[in-house]
Amino acid sequence: MIVRPVTEADLPVLEERWPVPGGVHAGHLRAQQYDGATFLAAWSGEEPAGSAMVQWGGPVGSAAREAFPDAVEINHLQVREEHRGRGVGTAIIAAAEELCRERGRRQVAVGVGLDNDGAARLYERLGYRRTGVVDTSEYDWVDGDGAVHHEVERDELLVRDL
Ligand SMILES: CC(C)(COP(=O)(O)OP(=O)(O)OC[C@H]1O[C@@H](n2cnc3c(N)ncnc32)[C@H](O)[C@@H]1OP(=O)(O)O)[C@@H](O)C(=O)NCCC(=O)NCCS
């Protein structure tokens, strides 16, 4: 399995092999082109297994940004269900941290849903510490039937010094 930044040429492959409604992959690619982010994907051969965004401009949440303005934030981490529990998430985080080191950035942050104990456990095992800094985010997503769902999520920031 390899983890690398997504290119324009990967987009049709991603959309065909990992269909996500709402143009999510294309949106992430645009953010990489225009908004100071890196769109990382993990590939098992030709098969996309997961992805994440690396936000070079720092944490997106206002409380997180205020408390850790110099941190690089990893967000939108997602591993496809059938690929979970095999180290893909760990590999994506390691790749994001390596990019940070290459750019001389020394602090990495992730926001974890207050009810997402599994993900928090994974991050703590990888050296991230809880900070008690919590932000609320709201977003819409579209399911496979085209229905729009509105989510309100409360995330705690976890931080690792590299
Ligand atoms: C959290 C997530 C990215 C982990 O990816 P992964 O490839 O399964 O992770 P790894 O194989 O490297 O590590 C496994 C660890 O992930 C955590 N984990 C969280 N949810 C999990 C799930 N549904 N299946 C397997 N592991 C999960 C566990 O801590 C597990 O460690 P454990 O053996 O101590 O239970 C993945 O489960 C996922 O996409 N979940 C849904 C979206 C999400 O929660 N994203 C994180 C936002 S902060």
mmCIF file of C-alpha atoms and ligand atoms in Angstrom:
data_model
loop_
_atom_site.group_PDB
_atom_site.id
_atom_site.type_symbol
_atom_site.label_atom_id
_atom_site.label_comp_id
_atom_site.label_asym_id
_atom_site.label_seq_id
_atom_site.Cartn_x
_atom_site.Cartn_y
_atom_site.Cartn_z
ATOM 1 C CA MET A 1 0.000 0.000 0.000
ATOM 2 C CA ILE A 2 1.253 3.485 -0.756
ATOM 3 C CA VAL A 3 0.099 6.902 0.401
ATOM 4 C CA ARG A 4 0.668 9.885 -1.882
ATOM 5 C CA PRO A 5 -0.883 13.218 -2.877
ATOM 6 C CA VAL A 6 -3.786 12.881 -5.309
ATOM 7 C CA THR A 7 -3.204 14.188 -8.845
ATOM 8 C CA GLU A 8 -5.659 15.396 -11.490
ATOM 9 C CA ALA A 9 -5.180 12.062 -13.273
ATOM 10 C CA ASP A 10 -6.269 10.154 -10.140
ATOM 11 C CA LEU A 11 -9.658 11.894 -9.952
ATOM 12 C CA PRO A 12 -11.551 9.735 -12.483
ATOM 13 C CA VAL A 13 -10.080 6.587 -10.906
ATOM 14 C CA LEU A 14 -11.089 7.729 -7.410
ATOM 15 C CA GLU A 15 -14.600 8.631 -8.555
ATOM 16 C CA GLU A 16 -15.075 5.317 -10.326
ATOM 17 C CA ARG A 17 -13.625 3.024 -7.679
ATOM 18 C CA TRP A 18 -14.692 4.950 -4.564
ATOM 19 C CA PRO A 19 -17.932 6.724 -5.413
ATOM 20 C CA VAL A 20 -18.751 9.344 -2.765
ATOM 21 C CA PRO A 21 -21.798 11.536 -3.364
ATOM 22 C CA GLY A 22 -21.572 15.301 -3.339
ATOM 23 C CA GLY A 23 -18.367 15.722 -5.383
ATOM 24 C CA VAL A 24 -16.211 15.224 -2.290
ATOM 25 C CA HIS A 25 -13.092 13.998 -4.117
ATOM 26 C CA ALA A 26 -13.241 16.864 -6.633
ATOM 27 C CA GLY A 27 -13.718 19.350 -3.774
ATOM 28 C CA HIS A 28 -10.650 18.007 -2.005
ATOM 29 C CA LEU A 29 -8.615 18.244 -5.198
ATOM 30 C CA ARG A 30 -9.714 21.882 -5.649
ATOM 31 C CA ALA A 31 -8.701 22.599 -2.038
ATOM 32 C CA GLN A 32 -5.268 21.152 -2.846
ATOM 33 C CA GLN A 33 -4.998 23.371 -5.930
ATOM 34 C CA TYR A 34 -6.245 26.628 -4.404
ATOM 35 C CA ASP A 35 -6.558 26.481 -0.619
ATOM 36 C CA GLY A 36 -3.211 25.426 0.817
ATOM 37 C CA ALA A 37 -4.096 21.792 1.506
ATOM 38 C CA THR A 38 -2.650 18.432 0.468
ATOM 39 C CA PHE A 39 -5.100 15.704 -0.528
ATOM 40 C CA LEU A 40 -3.540 12.366 0.439
ATOM 41 C CA ALA A 41 -4.897 8.999 -0.674
ATOM 42 C CA ALA A 42 -3.838 5.463 0.241
ATOM 43 C CA TRP A 43 -3.790 2.954 -2.601
ATOM 44 C CA SER A 44 -3.852 -0.792 -2.428
ATOM 45 C CA GLY A 45 -2.717 -1.426 -6.010
ATOM 46 C CA GLU A 46 -5.274 0.387 -8.170
ATOM 47 C CA GLU A 47 -7.815 0.442 -5.344
ATOM 48 C CA PRO A 48 -8.221 3.585 -3.192
ATOM 49 C CA ALA A 49 -8.406 2.539 0.464
ATOM 50 C CA GLY A 50 -8.672 5.865 2.279
ATOM 51 C CA SER A 51 -7.834 9.549 2.238
ATOM 52 C CA ALA A 52 -7.208 12.654 4.332
ATOM 53 C CA MET A 53 -6.594 16.360 3.961
ATOM 54 C CA VAL A 54 -3.536 18.119 5.361
ATOM 55 C CA GLN A 55 -4.366 21.762 6.123
ATOM 56 C CA TRP A 56 -1.163 23.810 5.985
ATOM 57 C CA GLY A 57 -2.937 26.977 7.077
ATOM 58 C CA GLY A 58 -3.648 25.447 10.477
ATOM 59 C CA PRO A 59 -6.694 24.250 12.374
ATOM 60 C CA VAL A 60 -10.050 25.057 10.829
ATOM 61 C CA GLY A 61 -11.980 25.430 14.109
ATOM 62 C CA SER A 62 -11.741 28.850 15.754
ATOM 63 C CA ALA A 63 -10.902 27.626 19.289
ATOM 64 C CA ALA A 64 -8.313 25.205 17.866
ATOM 65 C CA ARG A 65 -6.798 27.910 15.688
ATOM 66 C CA GLU A 66 -6.523 30.270 18.628
ATOM 67 C CA ALA A 67 -4.903 27.683 20.907
ATOM 68 C CA PHE A 68 -2.589 26.058 18.308
ATOM 69 C CA PRO A 69 -2.070 28.597 15.497
ATOM 70 C CA ASP A 70 1.141 26.973 14.225
ATOM 71 C CA ALA A 71 -0.165 23.414 14.020
ATOM 72 C CA VAL A 72 -0.830 21.659 10.726
ATOM 73 C CA GLU A 73 -4.254 20.027 10.839
ATOM 74 C CA ILE A 74 -5.094 16.610 9.427
ATOM 75 C CA ASN A 75 -8.818 16.386 8.722
ATOM 76 C CA HIS A 76 -11.348 14.453 6.641
ATOM 77 C CA LEU A 77 -9.484 11.229 7.500
ATOM 78 C CA GLN A 78 -11.523 8.340 6.236
ATOM 79 C CA VAL A 79 -10.706 4.713 5.509
ATOM 80 C CA ARG A 80 -13.202 2.718 3.442
ATOM 81 C CA GLU A 81 -15.051 0.293 5.643
ATOM 82 C CA GLU A 82 -13.690 -2.856 4.015
ATOM 83 C CA HIS A 83 -10.096 -1.610 4.493
ATOM 84 C CA ARG A 84 -10.324 -0.660 8.173
ATOM 85 C CA GLY A 85 -8.303 -2.246 10.954
ATOM 86 C CA ARG A 86 -5.321 -3.015 8.684
ATOM 87 C CA GLY A 87 -3.098 -0.027 9.251
ATOM 88 C CA VAL A 88 -4.343 2.223 6.433
ATOM 89 C CA GLY A 89 -5.318 5.077 8.788
ATOM 90 C CA THR A 90 -1.973 4.764 10.582
ATOM 91 C CA ALA A 91 -0.118 4.909 7.241
ATOM 92 C CA ILE A 92 -2.025 8.020 6.130
ATOM 93 C CA ILE A 93 -1.193 9.794 9.400
ATOM 94 C CA ALA A 94 2.471 8.768 9.097
ATOM 95 C CA ALA A 95 2.589 10.131 5.534
ATOM 96 C CA ALA A 96 1.027 13.431 6.641
ATOM 97 C CA GLU A 97 3.572 13.714 9.468
ATOM 98 C CA GLU A 98 6.423 13.025 7.036
ATOM 99 C CA LEU A 99 5.230 15.869 4.785
ATOM 100 C CA CYS A 100 5.171 18.118 7.857
ATOM 101 C CA ARG A 101 8.765 17.236 8.716
ATOM 102 C CA GLU A 102 9.856 17.878 5.120
ATOM 103 C CA ARG A 103 8.350 21.364 5.349
ATOM 104 C CA GLY A 104 9.888 22.037 8.752
ATOM 105 C CA ARG A 105 6.530 22.000 10.524
ATOM 106 C CA ARG A 106 6.766 20.581 14.006
ATOM 107 C CA GLN A 107 3.211 20.340 15.330
ATOM 108 C CA VAL A 108 0.294 18.304 13.979
ATOM 109 C CA ALA A 109 -3.328 18.446 15.133
ATOM 110 C CA VAL A 110 -6.495 16.440 14.546
ATOM 111 C CA GLY A 111 -10.046 17.135 15.614
ATOM 112 C CA VAL A 112 -11.843 14.031 16.883
ATOM 113 C CA GLY A 113 -15.592 13.785 17.433
ATOM 114 C CA LEU A 114 -16.390 13.604 21.155
ATOM 115 C CA ASP A 115 -18.208 10.315 20.500
ATOM 116 C CA ASN A 116 -15.460 8.829 18.293
ATOM 117 C CA ASP A 117 -13.583 6.796 20.911
ATOM 118 C CA GLY A 118 -12.049 4.429 18.357
ATOM 119 C CA ALA A 119 -10.363 7.219 16.408
ATOM 120 C CA ALA A 120 -9.220 8.958 19.635
ATOM 121 C CA ARG A 121 -7.632 5.703 20.807
ATOM 122 C CA LEU A 122 -5.796 5.368 17.508
ATOM 123 C CA TYR A 123 -4.427 8.925 17.701
ATOM 124 C CA GLU A 124 -3.377 8.585 21.337
ATOM 125 C CA ARG A 125 -1.510 5.416 20.458
ATOM 126 C CA LEU A 126 0.289 7.396 17.738
ATOM 127 C CA GLY A 127 1.476 10.011 20.239
ATOM 128 C CA TYR A 128 -1.286 12.627 20.067
ATOM 129 C CA ARG A 129 -2.396 14.196 23.341
ATOM 130 C CA ARG A 130 -5.805 15.476 24.295
ATOM 131 C CA THR A 131 -6.006 19.251 24.683
ATOM 132 C CA GLY A 132 -9.538 19.887 25.961
ATOM 133 C CA VAL A 133 -9.985 22.404 23.120
ATOM 134 C CA VAL A 134 -13.392 21.774 21.551
ATOM 135 C CA ASP A 135 -14.951 23.251 18.413
ATOM 136 C CA THR A 136 -18.400 22.794 16.928
ATOM 137 C CA SER A 137 -18.661 22.292 13.205
ATOM 138 C CA GLU A 138 -21.748 22.059 11.022
ATOM 139 C CA TYR A 139 -21.846 20.525 7.584
ATOM 140 C CA ASP A 140 -24.208 18.978 5.043
ATOM 141 C CA TRP A 141 -23.618 15.696 3.297
ATOM 142 C CA VAL A 142 -25.547 13.841 0.621
ATOM 143 C CA ASP A 143 -26.268 10.120 0.951
ATOM 144 C CA GLY A 144 -26.462 7.552 -1.847
ATOM 145 C CA ASP A 145 -30.176 8.325 -2.359
ATOM 146 C CA GLY A 146 -29.488 12.029 -2.809
ATOM 147 C CA ALA A 147 -30.918 13.004 0.605
ATOM 148 C CA VAL A 148 -29.133 15.895 2.317
ATOM 149 C CA HIS A 149 -28.167 15.411 5.963
ATOM 150 C CA HIS A 150 -27.209 18.252 8.273
ATOM 151 C CA GLU A 151 -24.667 17.327 10.937
ATOM 152 C CA VAL A 152 -23.517 19.216 14.004
ATOM 153 C CA GLU A 153 -20.293 17.759 15.340
ATOM 154 C CA ARG A 154 -18.272 18.601 18.420
ATOM 155 C CA ASP A 155 -14.581 17.832 18.044
ATOM 156 C CA GLU A 156 -11.767 17.835 20.579
ATOM 157 C CA LEU A 157 -8.352 18.793 19.229
ATOM 158 C CA LEU A 158 -5.542 16.283 19.758
ATOM 159 C CA VAL A 159 -1.986 17.476 19.151
ATOM 160 C CA ARG A 160 1.387 15.881 18.528
ATOM 161 C CA ASP A 161 4.776 17.603 18.602
ATOM 162 C CA LEU A 162 7.035 16.007 15.989
HETATM 163 C C1 LIG B 1 -10.686 5.999 12.288
HETATM 164 C C2 LIG B 1 -10.198 5.361 10.977
HETATM 165 C C3 LIG B 1 -9.642 6.425 10.045
HETATM 166 C C4 LIG B 1 -9.072 4.378 11.326
HETATM 167 O O1 LIG B 1 -8.546 3.824 10.128
HETATM 168 P P1 LIG B 1 -7.982 2.324 10.108
HETATM 169 O O2 LIG B 1 -7.296 2.124 8.807
HETATM 170 O O3 LIG B 1 -9.034 1.378 10.457
HETATM 171 O O4 LIG B 1 -6.903 2.418 11.279
HETATM 172 P P2 LIG B 1 -5.712 1.421 11.596
HETATM 173 O O5 LIG B 1 -5.956 0.095 10.973
HETATM 174 O O6 LIG B 1 -4.438 2.118 11.240
HETATM 175 O O7 LIG B 1 -5.808 1.365 13.167
HETATM 176 C C5 LIG B 1 -6.900 0.674 13.774
HETATM 177 C C6 LIG B 1 -7.385 1.491 14.915
HETATM 178 O O8 LIG B 1 -8.290 2.488 14.454
HETATM 179 C C7 LIG B 1 -9.301 2.696 15.397
HETATM 180 N N1 LIG B 1 -10.609 2.544 14.781
HETATM 181 C C8 LIG B 1 -11.601 3.447 14.895
HETATM 182 N N2 LIG B 1 -12.682 3.056 14.220
HETATM 183 C C9 LIG B 1 -12.381 1.862 13.662
HETATM 184 C C10 LIG B 1 -13.096 0.937 12.849
HETATM 185 N N3 LIG B 1 -14.359 1.165 12.461
HETATM 186 N N4 LIG B 1 -12.480 -0.207 12.451
HETATM 187 C C11 LIG B 1 -11.211 -0.444 12.826
HETATM 188 N N5 LIG B 1 -10.487 0.388 13.603
HETATM 189 C C12 LIG B 1 -11.058 1.540 14.009
HETATM 190 C C13 LIG B 1 -9.074 1.749 16.514
HETATM 191 O O9 LIG B 1 -8.393 2.463 17.534
HETATM 192 C C14 LIG B 1 -8.152 0.704 15.943
HETATM 193 O O10 LIG B 1 -7.277 0.311 16.929
HETATM 194 P P3 LIG B 1 -7.613 -0.837 17.969
HETATM 195 O O11 LIG B 1 -7.051 -2.033 17.316
HETATM 196 O O12 LIG B 1 -6.908 -0.368 19.170
HETATM 197 O O13 LIG B 1 -9.112 -0.881 18.136
HETATM 198 C C15 LIG B 1 -11.336 4.577 10.252
HETATM 199 O O14 LIG B 1 -11.904 3.681 11.147
HETATM 200 C C16 LIG B 1 -12.459 5.459 9.692
HETATM 201 O O15 LIG B 1 -12.393 5.891 8.546
HETATM 202 N N6 LIG B 1 -13.498 5.704 10.487
HETATM 203 C C17 LIG B 1 -14.633 6.531 10.043
HETATM 204 C C18 LIG B 1 -14.270 8.002 9.860
HETATM 205 C C19 LIG B 1 -13.547 8.570 11.074
HETATM 206 O O16 LIG B 1 -13.918 8.313 12.196
HETATM 207 N N7 LIG B 1 -12.470 9.336 10.794
HETATM 208 C C20 LIG B 1 -11.648 9.905 11.860
HETATM 209 C C21 LIG B 1 -11.981 11.323 12.063
HETATM 210 S S1 LIG B 1 -10.925 11.965 13.306
#
